[in-house]
Coordinates of C-alpha atoms in Angstrom, one line a residue:
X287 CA 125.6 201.7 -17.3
X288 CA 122.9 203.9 -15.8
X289 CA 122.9 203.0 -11.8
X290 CA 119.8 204.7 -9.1
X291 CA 120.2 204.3 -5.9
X292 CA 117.1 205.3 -4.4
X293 CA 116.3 206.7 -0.9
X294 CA 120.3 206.3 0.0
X295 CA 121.1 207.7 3.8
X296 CA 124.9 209.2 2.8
X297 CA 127.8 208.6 5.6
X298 CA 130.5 211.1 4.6
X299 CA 131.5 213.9 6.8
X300 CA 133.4 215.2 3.7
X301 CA 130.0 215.3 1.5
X302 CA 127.5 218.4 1.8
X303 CA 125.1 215.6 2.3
X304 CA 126.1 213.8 5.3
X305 CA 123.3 211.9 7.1
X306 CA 121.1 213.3 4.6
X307 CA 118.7 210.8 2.7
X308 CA 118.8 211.2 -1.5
X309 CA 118.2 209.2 -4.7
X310 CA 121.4 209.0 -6.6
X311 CA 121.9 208.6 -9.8
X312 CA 125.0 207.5 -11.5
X313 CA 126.0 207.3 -14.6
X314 CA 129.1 205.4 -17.0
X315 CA 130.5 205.3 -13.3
X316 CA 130.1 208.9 -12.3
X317 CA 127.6 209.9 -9.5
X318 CA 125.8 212.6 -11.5
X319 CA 123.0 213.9 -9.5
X320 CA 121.9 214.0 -5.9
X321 CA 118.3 215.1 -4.9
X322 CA 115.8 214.3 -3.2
X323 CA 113.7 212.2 -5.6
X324 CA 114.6 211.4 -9.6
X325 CA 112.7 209.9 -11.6
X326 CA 113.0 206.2 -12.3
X327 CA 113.5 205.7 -16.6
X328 CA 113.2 201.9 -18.2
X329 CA 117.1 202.0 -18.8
X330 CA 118.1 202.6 -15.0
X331 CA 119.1 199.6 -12.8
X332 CA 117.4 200.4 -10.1
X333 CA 118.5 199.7 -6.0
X334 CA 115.8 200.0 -3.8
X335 CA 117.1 198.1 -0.8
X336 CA 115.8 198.5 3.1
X337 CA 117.2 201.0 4.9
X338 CA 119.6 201.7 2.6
X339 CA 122.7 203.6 3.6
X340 CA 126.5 204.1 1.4
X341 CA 129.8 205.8 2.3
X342 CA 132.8 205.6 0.3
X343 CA 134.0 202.3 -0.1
X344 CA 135.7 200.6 2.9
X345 CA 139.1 199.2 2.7
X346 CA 140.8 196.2 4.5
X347 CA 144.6 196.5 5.1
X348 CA 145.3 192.7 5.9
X349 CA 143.6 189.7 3.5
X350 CA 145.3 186.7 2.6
X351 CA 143.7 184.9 0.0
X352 CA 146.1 181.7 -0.6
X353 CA 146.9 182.1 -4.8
X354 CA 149.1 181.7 -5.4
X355 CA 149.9 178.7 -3.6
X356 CA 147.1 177.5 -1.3
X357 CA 144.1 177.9 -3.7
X358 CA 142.8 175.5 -1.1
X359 CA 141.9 178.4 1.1
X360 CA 140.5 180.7 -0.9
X361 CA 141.4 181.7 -4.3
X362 CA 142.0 185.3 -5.9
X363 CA 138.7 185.1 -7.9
X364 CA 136.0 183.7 -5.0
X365 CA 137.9 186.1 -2.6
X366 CA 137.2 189.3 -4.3
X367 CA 133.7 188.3 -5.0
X368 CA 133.9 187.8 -0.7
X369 CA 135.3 191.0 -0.4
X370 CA 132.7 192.7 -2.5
X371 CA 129.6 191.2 -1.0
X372 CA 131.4 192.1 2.9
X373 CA 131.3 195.9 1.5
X374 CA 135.1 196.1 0.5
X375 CA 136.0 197.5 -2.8
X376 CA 139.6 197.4 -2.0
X377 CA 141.3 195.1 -0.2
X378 CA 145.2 195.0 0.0
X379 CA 146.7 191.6 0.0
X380 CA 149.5 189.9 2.0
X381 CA 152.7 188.5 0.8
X382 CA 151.0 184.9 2.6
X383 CA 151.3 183.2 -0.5
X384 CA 153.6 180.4 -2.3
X385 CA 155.7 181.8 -3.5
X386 CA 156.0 185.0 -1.9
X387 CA 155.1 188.0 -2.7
X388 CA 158.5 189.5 -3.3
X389 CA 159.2 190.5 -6.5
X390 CA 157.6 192.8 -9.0
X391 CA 156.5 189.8 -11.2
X392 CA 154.7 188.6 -8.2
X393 CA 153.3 191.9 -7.6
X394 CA 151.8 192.3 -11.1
X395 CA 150.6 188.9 -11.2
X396 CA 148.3 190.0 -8.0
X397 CA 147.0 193.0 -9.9
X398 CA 146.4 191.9 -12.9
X399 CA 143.9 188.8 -11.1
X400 CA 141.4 191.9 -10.2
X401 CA 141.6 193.8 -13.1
X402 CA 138.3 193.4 -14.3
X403 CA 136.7 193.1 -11.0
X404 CA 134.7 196.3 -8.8
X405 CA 137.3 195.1 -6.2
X406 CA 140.7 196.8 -6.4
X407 CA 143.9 194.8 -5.6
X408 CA 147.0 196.2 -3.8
X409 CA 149.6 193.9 -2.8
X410 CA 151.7 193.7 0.3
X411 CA 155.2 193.3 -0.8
X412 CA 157.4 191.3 1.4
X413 CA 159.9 193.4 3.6
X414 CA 162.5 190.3 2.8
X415 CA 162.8 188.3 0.7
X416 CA 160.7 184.9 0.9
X417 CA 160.0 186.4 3.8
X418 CA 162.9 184.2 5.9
X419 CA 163.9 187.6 7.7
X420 CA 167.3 187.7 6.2
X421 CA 167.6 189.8 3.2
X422 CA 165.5 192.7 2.6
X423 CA 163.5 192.3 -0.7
X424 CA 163.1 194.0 -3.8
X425 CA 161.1 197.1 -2.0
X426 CA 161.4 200.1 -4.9
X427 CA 160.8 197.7 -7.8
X428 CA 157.5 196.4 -6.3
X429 CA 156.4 199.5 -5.5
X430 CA 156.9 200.5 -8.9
X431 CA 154.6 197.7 -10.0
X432 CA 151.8 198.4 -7.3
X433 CA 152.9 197.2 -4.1
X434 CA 151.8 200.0 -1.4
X435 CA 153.7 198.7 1.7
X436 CA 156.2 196.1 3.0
X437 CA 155.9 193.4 5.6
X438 CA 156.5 189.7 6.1
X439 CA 152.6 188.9 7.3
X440 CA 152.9 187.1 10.8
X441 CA 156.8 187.2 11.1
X442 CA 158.5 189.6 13.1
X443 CA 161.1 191.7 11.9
X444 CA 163.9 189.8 14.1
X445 CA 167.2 191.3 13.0
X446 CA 166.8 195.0 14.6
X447 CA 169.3 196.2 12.1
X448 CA 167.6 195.0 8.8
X449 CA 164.5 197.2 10.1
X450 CA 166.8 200.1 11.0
X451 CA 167.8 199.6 7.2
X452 CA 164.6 199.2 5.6
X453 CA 163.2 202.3 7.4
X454 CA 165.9 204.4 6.1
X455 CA 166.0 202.2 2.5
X456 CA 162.1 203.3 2.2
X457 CA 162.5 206.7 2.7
X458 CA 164.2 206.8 -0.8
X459 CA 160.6 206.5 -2.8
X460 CA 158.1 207.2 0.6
X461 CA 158.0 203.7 1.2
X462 CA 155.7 202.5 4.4
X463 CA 157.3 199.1 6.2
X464 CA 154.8 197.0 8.4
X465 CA 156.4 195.5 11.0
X466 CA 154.5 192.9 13.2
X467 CA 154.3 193.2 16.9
X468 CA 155.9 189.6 18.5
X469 CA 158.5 188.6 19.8
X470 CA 159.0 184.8 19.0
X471 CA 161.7 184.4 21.9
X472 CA 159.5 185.9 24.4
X473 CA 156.5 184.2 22.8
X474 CA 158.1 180.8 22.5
X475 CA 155.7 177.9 21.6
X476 CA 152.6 180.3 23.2
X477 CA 149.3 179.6 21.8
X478 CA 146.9 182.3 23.4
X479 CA 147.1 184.5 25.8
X480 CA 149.4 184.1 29.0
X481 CA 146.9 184.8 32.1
X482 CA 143.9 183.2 34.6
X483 CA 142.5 181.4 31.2
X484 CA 145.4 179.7 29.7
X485 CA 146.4 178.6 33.4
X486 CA 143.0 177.1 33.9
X487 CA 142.9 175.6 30.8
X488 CA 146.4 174.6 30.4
X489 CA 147.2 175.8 27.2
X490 CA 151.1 177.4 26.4
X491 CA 150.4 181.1 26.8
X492 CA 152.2 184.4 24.7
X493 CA 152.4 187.1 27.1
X494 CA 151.5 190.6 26.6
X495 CA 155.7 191.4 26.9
X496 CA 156.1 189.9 23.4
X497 CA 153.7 191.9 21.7
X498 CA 154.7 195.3 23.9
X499 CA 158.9 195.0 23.7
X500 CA 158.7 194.4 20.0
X501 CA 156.2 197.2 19.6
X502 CA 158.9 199.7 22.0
X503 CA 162.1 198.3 20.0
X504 CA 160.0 199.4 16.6
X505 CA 159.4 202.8 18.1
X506 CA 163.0 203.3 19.0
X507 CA 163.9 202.4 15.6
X508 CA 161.7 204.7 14.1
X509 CA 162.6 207.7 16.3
X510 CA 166.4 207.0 15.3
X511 CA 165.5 206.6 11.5
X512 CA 162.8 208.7 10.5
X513 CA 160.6 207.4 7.7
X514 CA 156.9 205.5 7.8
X515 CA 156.4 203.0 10.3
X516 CA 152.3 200.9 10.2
X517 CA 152.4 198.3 13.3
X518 CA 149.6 195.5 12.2
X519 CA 147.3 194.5 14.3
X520 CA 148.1 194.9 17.9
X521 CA 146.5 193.4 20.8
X522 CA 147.3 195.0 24.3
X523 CA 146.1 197.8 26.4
X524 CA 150.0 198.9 26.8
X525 CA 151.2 198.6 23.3
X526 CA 148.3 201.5 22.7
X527 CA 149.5 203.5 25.1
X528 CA 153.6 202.9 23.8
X529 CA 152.1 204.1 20.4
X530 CA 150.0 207.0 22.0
X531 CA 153.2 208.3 23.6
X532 CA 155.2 208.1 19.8
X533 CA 152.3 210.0 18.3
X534 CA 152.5 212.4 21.1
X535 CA 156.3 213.0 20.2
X536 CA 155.8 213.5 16.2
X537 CA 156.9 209.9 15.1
X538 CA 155.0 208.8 12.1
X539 CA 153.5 205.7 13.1
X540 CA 150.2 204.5 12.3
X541 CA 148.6 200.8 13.3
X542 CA 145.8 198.7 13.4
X543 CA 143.4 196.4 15.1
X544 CA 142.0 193.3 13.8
X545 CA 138.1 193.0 14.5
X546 CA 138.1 190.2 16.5
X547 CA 140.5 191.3 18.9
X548 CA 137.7 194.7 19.5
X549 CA 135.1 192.1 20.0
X550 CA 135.9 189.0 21.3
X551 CA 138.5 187.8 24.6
X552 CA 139.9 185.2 25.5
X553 CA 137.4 183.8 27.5
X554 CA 136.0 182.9 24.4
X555 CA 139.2 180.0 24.6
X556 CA 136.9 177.9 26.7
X557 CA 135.4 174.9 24.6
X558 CA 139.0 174.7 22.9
X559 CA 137.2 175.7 19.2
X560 CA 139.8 175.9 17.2
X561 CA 138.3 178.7 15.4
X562 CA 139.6 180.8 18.7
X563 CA 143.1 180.6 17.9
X564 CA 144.5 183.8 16.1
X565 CA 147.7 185.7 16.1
X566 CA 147.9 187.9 17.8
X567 CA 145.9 185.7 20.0
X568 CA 142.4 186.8 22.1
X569 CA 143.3 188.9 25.0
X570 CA 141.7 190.3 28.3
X571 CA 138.7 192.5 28.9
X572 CA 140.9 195.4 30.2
X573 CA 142.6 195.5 27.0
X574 CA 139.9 195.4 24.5
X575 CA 138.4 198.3 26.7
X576 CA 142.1 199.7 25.7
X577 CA 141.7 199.0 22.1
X578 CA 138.4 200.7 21.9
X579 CA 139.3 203.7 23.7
X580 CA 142.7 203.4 21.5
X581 CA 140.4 203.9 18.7
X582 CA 137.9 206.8 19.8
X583 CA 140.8 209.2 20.5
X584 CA 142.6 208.4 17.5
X585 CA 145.9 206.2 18.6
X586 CA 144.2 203.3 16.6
X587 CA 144.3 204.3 13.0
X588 CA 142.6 201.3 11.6
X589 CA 140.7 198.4 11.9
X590 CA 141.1 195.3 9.5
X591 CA 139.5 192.0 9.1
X592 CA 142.9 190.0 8.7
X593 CA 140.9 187.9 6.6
X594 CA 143.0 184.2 6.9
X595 CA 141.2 181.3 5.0
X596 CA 142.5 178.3 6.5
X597 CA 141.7 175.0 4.9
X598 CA 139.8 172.3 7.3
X599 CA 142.9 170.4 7.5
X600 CA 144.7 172.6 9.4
X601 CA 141.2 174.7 11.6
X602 CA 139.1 171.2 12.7
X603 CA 142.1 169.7 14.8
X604 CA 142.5 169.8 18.5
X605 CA 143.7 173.6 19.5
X606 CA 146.6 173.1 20.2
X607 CA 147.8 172.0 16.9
X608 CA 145.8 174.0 15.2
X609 CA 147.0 176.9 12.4
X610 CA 145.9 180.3 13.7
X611 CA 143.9 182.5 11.7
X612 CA 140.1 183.6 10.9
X613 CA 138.5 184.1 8.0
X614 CA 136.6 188.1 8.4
X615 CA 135.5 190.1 5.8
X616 CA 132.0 188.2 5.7
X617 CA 131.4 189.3 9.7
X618 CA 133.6 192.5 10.0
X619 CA 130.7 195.0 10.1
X620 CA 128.3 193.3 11.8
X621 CA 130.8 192.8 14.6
X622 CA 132.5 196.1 14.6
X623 CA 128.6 197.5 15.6
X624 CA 128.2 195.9 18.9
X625 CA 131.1 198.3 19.5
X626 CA 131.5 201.5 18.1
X627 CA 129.6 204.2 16.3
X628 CA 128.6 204.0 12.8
X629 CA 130.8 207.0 11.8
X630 CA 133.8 205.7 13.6
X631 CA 133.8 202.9 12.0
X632 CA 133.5 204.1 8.5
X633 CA 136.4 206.3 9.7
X634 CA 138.5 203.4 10.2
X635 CA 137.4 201.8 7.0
X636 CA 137.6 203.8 4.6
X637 CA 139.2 207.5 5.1
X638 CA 141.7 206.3 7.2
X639 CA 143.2 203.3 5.9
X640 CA 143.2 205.4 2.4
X641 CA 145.1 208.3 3.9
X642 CA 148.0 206.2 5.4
X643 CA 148.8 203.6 2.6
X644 CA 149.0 206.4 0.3
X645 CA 145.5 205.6 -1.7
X646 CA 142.7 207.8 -4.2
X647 CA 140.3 208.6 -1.4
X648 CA 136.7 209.6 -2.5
X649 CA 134.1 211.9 -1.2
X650 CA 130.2 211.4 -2.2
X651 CA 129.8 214.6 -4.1
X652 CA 128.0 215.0 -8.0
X653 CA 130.9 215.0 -10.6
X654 CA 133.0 212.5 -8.4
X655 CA 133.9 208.7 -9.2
X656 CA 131.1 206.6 -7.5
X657 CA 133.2 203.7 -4.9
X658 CA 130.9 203.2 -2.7
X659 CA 129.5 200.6 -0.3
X660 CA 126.0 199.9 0.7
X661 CA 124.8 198.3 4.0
X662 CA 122.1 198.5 6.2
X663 CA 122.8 199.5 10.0
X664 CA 120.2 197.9 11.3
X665 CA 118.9 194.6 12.2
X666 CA 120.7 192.0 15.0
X667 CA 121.3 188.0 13.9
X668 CA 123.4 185.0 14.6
X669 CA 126.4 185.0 12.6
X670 CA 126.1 181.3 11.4
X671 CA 128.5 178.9 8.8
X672 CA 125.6 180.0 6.4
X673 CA 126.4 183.8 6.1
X674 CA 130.2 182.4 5.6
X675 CA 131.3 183.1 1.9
X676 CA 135.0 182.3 2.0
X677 CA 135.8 178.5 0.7
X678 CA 137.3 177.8 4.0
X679 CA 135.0 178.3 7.0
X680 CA 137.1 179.0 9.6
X681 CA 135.2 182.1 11.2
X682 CA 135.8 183.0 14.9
X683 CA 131.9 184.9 14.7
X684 CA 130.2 182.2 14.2
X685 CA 127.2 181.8 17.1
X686 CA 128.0 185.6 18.1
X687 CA 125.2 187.6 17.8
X688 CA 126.1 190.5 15.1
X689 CA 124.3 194.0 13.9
X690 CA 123.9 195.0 10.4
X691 CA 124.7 193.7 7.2
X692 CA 126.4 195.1 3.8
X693 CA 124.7 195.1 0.6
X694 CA 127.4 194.9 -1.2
X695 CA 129.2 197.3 -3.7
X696 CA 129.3 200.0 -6.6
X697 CA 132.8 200.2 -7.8
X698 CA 134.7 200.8 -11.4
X699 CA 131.6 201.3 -12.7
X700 CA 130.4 197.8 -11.2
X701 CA 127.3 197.0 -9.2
X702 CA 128.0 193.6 -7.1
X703 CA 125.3 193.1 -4.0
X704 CA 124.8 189.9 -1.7
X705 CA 121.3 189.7 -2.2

């Protein structure tokens, strides 16, 4: 397969050709030549596409998609073609599934679902095992069948020992242990964040505290043990600072933010949409100005979509009843430009996430394997149920107003656009 991509605007800072705007040509999966213009032959399949621009391909550190278990939600299948036509040609999996993900069967069974797909699958192994908190899974053995990290999606790590174990355990075989920043105690029945708008509107609130003590116990674990710590998906202006201070001191700690928690705050709670209610839930002004910042100077490593199909079932019920979770690949770009750069961004999709869960990253150079995602910068719209590919529809974007759109994908040798 013979693949042109014509008038291309590169984002690398690795590549010779950064910002620069080149036909490529790629062939049997290989980018093979760079240049200014080449010529088009009958063979080619050529992508002419406006304002075309690519960078290596991005990668999401937190999708659930259901199989096994709730193929209601989204199956393996319809969720890679999602994840493809959102820009993602690797996506790595959580153990959210029926059964767990926490044994190597389980593990293969994930990878094996993507094998012939331009998506590539890594699973999330569970830290314990069904993911009850109690015993600590099989960690080396899924990592020897592909998992590339361990955490109980959602669940807190509540035995502080069985953490202090598994950080030491992992060390063995380089192992990296996810460890999700709530306390339930603290949290109690909570359903969004404690302050002025769950007073007004009288909804159970999860203080900052829960997300910020676990986040300091985790730290204090990780300066006694050693080993790799990634803390998913915080929220708060002080849990960037806690992990600012660890980095600062030489821990290895890494974390991430989900998208909607840059974007959107819990003002957004008012009209009790359902859609609203995510864990960690929508928090103030003052600390998504945190987050952003957390990101420019480099506290915040990356920034997920924490892609969580939820059927209708459990999403168009009163909010207080309601399963958190929002579906985000489809909307992740679009949203993440009303906020940052384009470079920073790509940063935190693709080079960084790479780096820390121990990935094949890729640079845009001739003589290199072509992963690579195209989008287009440019160009504001309404996110609407329309531009939502996941089965379920449960999208906390939709009426926000959104900037630029991905094209889609070339990856093992695969072209896959959503045009």
């Amino acid at each position: 397969m013979t693949t042109l991509l014509k008038s291309a605007t590169i984002i690398d800072s690795s590549s010779p050709f950064h910002k620069q705007t080149k036909d490529i040509l790629i062939i049997d999966g290989v980018i093979s030549e760079i240049n200014d213009t080449i010529s088009e032959k009958d063979e080619y399949t050529i992508v002419s596409l406006d304002n075309l621009h690519v960078s290596t391909g991005w990668f999401d550190t937190s999708v659930s998609l259901g199989e096994p278990g709730y193929e209601e939600r989204e199956n393996i299948a319809n969720g890679l073609d999602v994840a493809a036509k959102s820009g993602f040609t690797q996506i790595a999996i959580n153990a959210n599934t029926h059964p767990v993900v926490d044994n190597k069967s389980a593990v293969e069974f994930l990878i094996n679902k993507a094998i012939h797909k331009p998506v590539s699958v890594f699973p999330i192994g569970a830290l314990t095992q069904k993911s009850q908190g109690v015993e600590m899974a099989e960690l080396y053995d899924m990592q020897q069948s592909g998992a590339i990290a361990f955490g109980d999606y959602k669940k807190p790590v509540e035995n502080d020992n069985l953490l202090k174990i598994a950080l030491l355990y992992a060390q063995n075989f380089d192992g990296l242990v996810l460890s999700f920043p709530k306390n339930n105690k603290i949290a109690g029945e909570g359903i969004a964040n404690e302050g002025l708008n769950s007073t007004r509107l009288g909804l159970k609130g999860i203080p900052s505290l829960a997300e910020e003590i676990q986040v300091a116990r985790d730290l204090f674990l990780l300066e006694y043990t050693g080993g790799k710590l990634h803390i998913p998906t915080i929220s708060t202006e002080k849990s960037v600072q806690l992990i600012r201070e660890a980095k600062s001191k030489g821990l290895h700690v890494t974390c991430s933010v989900a998208v909607h928690n840059l974007v959107i705050t819990d003002d957004a709670l008012h009209g009790f949409d359902a859609n609203n209610n995510v864990n960690p839930p929508l928090r103030t002004e003052q600390d998504v100005i945190a987050l952003v910042e957390g990101i420019k100077d480099g506290t915040i490593d990356i920034i997920t979509s924490d892609h969580n199909p939820i059927d209708i079932e459990h999403k168009k019920v009163e909010f207080s009843i309601s399963k958190s979770g929002t579906v985000g690949m489809e909307s992740a770009f679009g949203a993440l430009q009303t906020k940052l750069d384009l470079e920073t961004i790509i940063k935190c999709l693709s080079d960084n996430p790479k780096t820390i869960f121990g990935l094949e990253t890729s640079s845009i150079h001739i003589n290199q394997k072509a992963d690579l995602t195209l989008f287009n910068p440019e160009g504001e719209f309404k996110f609407s149920q329309e531009d939502i590919l996941s089965t379920s529809k449960n999208s906390i974007f939709i009426g926000h107003n959104l900037k630029g759109k991905a094209y889609g994908i070339y990856a093992k040798n695969q072209l896959l656009l959503n045009t």
